[in-house]
PDB file of C-alpha atoms in Angstrom:
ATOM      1  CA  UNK A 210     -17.084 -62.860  26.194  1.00  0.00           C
ATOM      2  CA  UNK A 211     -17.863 -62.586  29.743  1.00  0.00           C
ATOM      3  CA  UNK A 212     -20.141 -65.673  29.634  1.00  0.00           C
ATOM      4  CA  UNK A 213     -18.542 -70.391  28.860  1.00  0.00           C
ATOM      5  CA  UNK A 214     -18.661 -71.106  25.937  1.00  0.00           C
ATOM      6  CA  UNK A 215     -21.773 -73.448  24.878  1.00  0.00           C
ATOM      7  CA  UNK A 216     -21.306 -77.235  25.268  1.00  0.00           C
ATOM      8  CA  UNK A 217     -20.323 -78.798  22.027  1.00  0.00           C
ATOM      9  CA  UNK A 218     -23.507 -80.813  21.655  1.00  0.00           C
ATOM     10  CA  UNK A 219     -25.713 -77.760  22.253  1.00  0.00           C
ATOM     11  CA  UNK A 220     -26.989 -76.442  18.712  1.00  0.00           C
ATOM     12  CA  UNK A 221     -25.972 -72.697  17.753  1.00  0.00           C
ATOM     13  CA  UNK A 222     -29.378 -72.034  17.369  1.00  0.00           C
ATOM     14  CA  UNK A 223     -32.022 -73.920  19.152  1.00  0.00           C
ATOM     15  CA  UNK A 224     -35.452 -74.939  18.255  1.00  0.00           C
ATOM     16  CA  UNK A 225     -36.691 -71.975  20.337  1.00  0.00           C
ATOM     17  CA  UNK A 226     -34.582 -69.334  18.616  1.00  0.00           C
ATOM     18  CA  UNK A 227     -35.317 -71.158  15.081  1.00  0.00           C
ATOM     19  CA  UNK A 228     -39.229 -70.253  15.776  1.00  0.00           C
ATOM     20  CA  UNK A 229     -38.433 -66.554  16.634  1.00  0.00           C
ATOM     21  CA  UNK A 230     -36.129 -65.808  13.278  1.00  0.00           C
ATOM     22  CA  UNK A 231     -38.587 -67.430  11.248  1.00  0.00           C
ATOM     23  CA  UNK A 232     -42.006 -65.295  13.019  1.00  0.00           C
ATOM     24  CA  UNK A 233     -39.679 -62.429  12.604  1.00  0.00           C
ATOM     25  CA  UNK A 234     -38.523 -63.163   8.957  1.00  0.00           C
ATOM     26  CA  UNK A 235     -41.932 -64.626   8.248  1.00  0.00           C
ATOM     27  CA  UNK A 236     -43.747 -61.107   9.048  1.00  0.00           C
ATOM     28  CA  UNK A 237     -41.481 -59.304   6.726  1.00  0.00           C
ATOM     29  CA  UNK A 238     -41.978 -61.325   4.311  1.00  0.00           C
ATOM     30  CA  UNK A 239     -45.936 -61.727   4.514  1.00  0.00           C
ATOM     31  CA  UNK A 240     -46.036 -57.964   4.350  1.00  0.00           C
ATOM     32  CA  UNK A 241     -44.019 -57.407   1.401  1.00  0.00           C
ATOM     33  CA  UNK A 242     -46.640 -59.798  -0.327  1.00  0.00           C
ATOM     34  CA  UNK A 243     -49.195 -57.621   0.777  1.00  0.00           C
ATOM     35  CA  UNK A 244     -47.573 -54.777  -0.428  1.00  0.00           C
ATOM     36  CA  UNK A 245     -47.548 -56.578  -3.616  1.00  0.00           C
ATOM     37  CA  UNK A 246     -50.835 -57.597  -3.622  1.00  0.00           C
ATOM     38  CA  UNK A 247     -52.406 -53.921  -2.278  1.00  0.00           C
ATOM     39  CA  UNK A 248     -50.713 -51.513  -3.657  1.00  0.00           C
ATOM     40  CA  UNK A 249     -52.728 -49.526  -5.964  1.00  0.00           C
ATOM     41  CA  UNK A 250     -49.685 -48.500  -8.373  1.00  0.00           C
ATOM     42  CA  UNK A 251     -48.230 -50.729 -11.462  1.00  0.00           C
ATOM     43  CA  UNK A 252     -46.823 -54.092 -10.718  1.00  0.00           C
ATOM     44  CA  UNK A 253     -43.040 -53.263 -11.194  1.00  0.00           C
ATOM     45  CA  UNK A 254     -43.643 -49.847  -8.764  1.00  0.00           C
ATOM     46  CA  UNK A 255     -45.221 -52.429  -5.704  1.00  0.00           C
ATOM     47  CA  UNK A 256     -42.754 -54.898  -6.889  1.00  0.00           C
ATOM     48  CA  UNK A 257     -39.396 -51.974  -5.837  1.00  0.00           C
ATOM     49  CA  UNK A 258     -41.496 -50.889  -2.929  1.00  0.00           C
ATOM     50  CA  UNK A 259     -41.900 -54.830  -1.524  1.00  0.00           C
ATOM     51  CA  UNK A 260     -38.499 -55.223  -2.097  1.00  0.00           C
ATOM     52  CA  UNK A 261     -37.165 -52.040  -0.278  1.00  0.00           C
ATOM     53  CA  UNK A 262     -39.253 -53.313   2.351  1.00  0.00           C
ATOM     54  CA  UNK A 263     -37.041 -56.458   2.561  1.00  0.00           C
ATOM     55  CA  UNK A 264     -34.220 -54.041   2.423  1.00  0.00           C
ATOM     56  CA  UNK A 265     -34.733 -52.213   4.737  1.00  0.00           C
ATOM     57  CA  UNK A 266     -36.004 -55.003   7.270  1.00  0.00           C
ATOM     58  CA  UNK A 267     -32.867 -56.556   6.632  1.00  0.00           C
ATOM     59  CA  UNK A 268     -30.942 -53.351   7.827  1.00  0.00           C
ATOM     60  CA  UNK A 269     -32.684 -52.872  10.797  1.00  0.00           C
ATOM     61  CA  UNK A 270     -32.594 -57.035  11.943  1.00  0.00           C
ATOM     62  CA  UNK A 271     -28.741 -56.587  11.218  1.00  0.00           C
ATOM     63  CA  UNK A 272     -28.372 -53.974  13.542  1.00  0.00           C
ATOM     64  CA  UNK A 273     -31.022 -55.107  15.874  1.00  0.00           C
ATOM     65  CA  UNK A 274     -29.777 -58.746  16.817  1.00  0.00           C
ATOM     66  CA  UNK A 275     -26.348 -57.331  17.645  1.00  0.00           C
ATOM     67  CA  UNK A 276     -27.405 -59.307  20.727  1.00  0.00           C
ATOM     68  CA  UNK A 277     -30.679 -61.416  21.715  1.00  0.00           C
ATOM     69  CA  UNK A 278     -30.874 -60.685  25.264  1.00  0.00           C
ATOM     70  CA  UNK A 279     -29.975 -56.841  25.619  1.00  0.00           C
ATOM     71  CA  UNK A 280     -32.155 -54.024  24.568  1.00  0.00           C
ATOM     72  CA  UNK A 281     -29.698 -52.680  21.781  1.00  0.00           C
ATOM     73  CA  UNK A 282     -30.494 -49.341  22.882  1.00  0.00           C
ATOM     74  CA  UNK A 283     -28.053 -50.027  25.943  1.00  0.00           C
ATOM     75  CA  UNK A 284     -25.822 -51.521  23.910  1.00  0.00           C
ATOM     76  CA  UNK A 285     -22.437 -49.348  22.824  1.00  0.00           C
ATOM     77  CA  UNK A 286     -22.661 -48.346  19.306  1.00  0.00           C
ATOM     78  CA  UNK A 287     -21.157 -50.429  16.296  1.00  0.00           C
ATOM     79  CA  UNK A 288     -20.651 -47.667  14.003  1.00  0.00           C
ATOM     80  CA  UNK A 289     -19.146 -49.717  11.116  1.00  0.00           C
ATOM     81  CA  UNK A 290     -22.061 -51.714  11.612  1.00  0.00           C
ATOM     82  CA  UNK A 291     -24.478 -48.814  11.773  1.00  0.00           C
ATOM     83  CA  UNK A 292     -22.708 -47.133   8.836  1.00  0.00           C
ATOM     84  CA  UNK A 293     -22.991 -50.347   6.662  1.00  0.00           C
ATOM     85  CA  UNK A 294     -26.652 -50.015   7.127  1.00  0.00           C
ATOM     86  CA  UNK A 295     -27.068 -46.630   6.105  1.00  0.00           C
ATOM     87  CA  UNK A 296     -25.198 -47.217   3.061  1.00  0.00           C
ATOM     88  CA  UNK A 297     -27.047 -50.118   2.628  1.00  0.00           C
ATOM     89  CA  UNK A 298     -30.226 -47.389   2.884  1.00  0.00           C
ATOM     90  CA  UNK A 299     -28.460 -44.738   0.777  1.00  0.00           C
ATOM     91  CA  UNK A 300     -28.076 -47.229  -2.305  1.00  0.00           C
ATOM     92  CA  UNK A 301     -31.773 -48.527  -2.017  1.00  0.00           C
ATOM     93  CA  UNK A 302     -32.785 -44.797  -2.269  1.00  0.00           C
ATOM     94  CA  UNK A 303     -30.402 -43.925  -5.009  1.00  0.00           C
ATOM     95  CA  UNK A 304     -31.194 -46.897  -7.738  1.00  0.00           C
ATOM     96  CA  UNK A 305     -34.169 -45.315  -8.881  1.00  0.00           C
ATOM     97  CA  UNK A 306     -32.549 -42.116 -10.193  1.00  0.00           C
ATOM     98  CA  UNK A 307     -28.948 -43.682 -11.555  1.00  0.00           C
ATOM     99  CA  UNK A 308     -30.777 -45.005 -14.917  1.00  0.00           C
ATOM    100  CA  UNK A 309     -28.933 -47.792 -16.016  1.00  0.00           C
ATOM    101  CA  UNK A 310     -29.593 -48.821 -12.284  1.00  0.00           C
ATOM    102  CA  UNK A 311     -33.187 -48.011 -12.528  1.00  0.00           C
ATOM    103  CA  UNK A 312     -33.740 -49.689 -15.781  1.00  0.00           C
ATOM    104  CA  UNK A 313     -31.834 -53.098 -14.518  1.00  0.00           C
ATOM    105  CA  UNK A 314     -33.840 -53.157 -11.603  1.00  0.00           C
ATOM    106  CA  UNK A 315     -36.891 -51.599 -12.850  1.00  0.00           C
ATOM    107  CA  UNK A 316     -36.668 -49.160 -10.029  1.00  0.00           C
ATOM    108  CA  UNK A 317     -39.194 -46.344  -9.636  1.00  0.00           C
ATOM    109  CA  UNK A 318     -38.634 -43.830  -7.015  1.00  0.00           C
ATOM    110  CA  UNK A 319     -41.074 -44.349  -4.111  1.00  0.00           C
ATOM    111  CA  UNK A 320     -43.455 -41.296  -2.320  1.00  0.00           C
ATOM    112  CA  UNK A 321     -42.986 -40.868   1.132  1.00  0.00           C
ATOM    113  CA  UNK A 322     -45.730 -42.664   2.317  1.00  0.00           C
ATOM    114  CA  UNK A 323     -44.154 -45.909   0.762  1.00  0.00           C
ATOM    115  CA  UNK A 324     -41.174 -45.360   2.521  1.00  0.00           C
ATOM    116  CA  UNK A 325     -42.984 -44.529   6.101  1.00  0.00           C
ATOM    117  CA  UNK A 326     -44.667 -47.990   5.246  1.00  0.00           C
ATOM    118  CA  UNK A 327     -41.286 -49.781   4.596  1.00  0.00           C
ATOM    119  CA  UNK A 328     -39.989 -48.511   8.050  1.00  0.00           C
ATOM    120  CA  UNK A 329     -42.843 -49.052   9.818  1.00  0.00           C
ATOM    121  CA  UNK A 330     -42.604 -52.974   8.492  1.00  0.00           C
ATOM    122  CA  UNK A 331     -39.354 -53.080   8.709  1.00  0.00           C
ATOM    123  CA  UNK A 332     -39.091 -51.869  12.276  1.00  0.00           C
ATOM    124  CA  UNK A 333     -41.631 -53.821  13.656  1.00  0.00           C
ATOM    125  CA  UNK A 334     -40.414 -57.003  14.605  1.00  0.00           C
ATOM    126  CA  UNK A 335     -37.297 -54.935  16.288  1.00  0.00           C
ATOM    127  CA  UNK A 336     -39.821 -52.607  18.287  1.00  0.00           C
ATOM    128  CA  UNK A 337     -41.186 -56.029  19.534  1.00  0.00           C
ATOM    129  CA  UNK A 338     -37.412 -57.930  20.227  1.00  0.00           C
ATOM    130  CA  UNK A 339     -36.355 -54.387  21.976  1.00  0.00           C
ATOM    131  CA  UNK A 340     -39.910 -54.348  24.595  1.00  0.00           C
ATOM    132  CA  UNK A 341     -39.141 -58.014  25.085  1.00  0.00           C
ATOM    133  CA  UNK A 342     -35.652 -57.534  26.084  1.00  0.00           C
ATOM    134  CA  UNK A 343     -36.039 -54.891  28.227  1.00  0.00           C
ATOM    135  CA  UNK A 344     -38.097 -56.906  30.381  1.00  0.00           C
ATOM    136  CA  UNK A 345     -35.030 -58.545  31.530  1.00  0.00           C
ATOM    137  CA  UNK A 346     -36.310 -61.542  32.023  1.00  0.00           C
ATOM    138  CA  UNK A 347     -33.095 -62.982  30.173  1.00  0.00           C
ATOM    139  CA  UNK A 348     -35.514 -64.516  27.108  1.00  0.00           C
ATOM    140  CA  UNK A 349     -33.245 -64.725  23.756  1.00  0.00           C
ATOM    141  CA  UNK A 350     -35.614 -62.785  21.114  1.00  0.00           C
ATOM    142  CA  UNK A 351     -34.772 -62.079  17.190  1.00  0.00           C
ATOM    143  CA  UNK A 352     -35.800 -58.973  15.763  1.00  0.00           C
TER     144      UNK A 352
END
């Protein structure tokens, strides 16, 4: 609020920023595929575990572009945000043991290693937006 507003002819999201949400988006998304196509289970199971990949990416870019320029570490805390996410989380984790849930996704409860390879996708591209951004050198970068 402390900044003009934009000039009217000046796009809400310029070519630049375009580029960065779709590297971002486009890394999630490649590595969900992967998952599909590597992972040694059934097709359903890598099927639930690409998609609580994207699940949890989405999570963490919600909370991670609450601004393109500041490290959202030194940002104050949006807790309805942050609590949003966590739900979000918390129902991801629970389909596969509610079983009419589990049966209309075909949900399979994954080990821990799939999960530690969910977050590590999923917080990847906002590890990279957060070192960017703290290099101050006022460069708008989507997680």
């Amino acid at each position: 609020m402390s900044s003009p507003p934009r000039p009217r002819d000046t796009p809400l999201l310029d070519d630049e920023i375009l580029v960065r949400v779709a590297v971002a988006g486009g890394f999630s998304a490649a590595a969900a595929l992967a998952i599909l196509l590597v992972h040694p289970g059934t097709f359903e199971h890598a099927r639930w575990v690409a998609l609580t990949t994207l699940v949890l990416a989405q999570a963490v870019r919600a909370y991670a572009n609450r601004s393109l320029r500041q490290p959202v570490l030194t940002l104050p805390t949006n807790g309805f945000l942050a609590a949003v996410c966590v739900i979000t989380v918390a129902v991801q984790l629970a389909i596969p043991f509610v079983p009419p849930l589990a049966r209309a996704f075909r949900a399979s409860p994954l080990s821990p290693a799939e999960w530690l390879i969910a977050a590590l996708v999923a917080l990847a591209p906002a590890i990279v937006a957060e070192i960017v951004r703290s290099r101050g050198r006022g460069i708008d970068w989507v997680a």
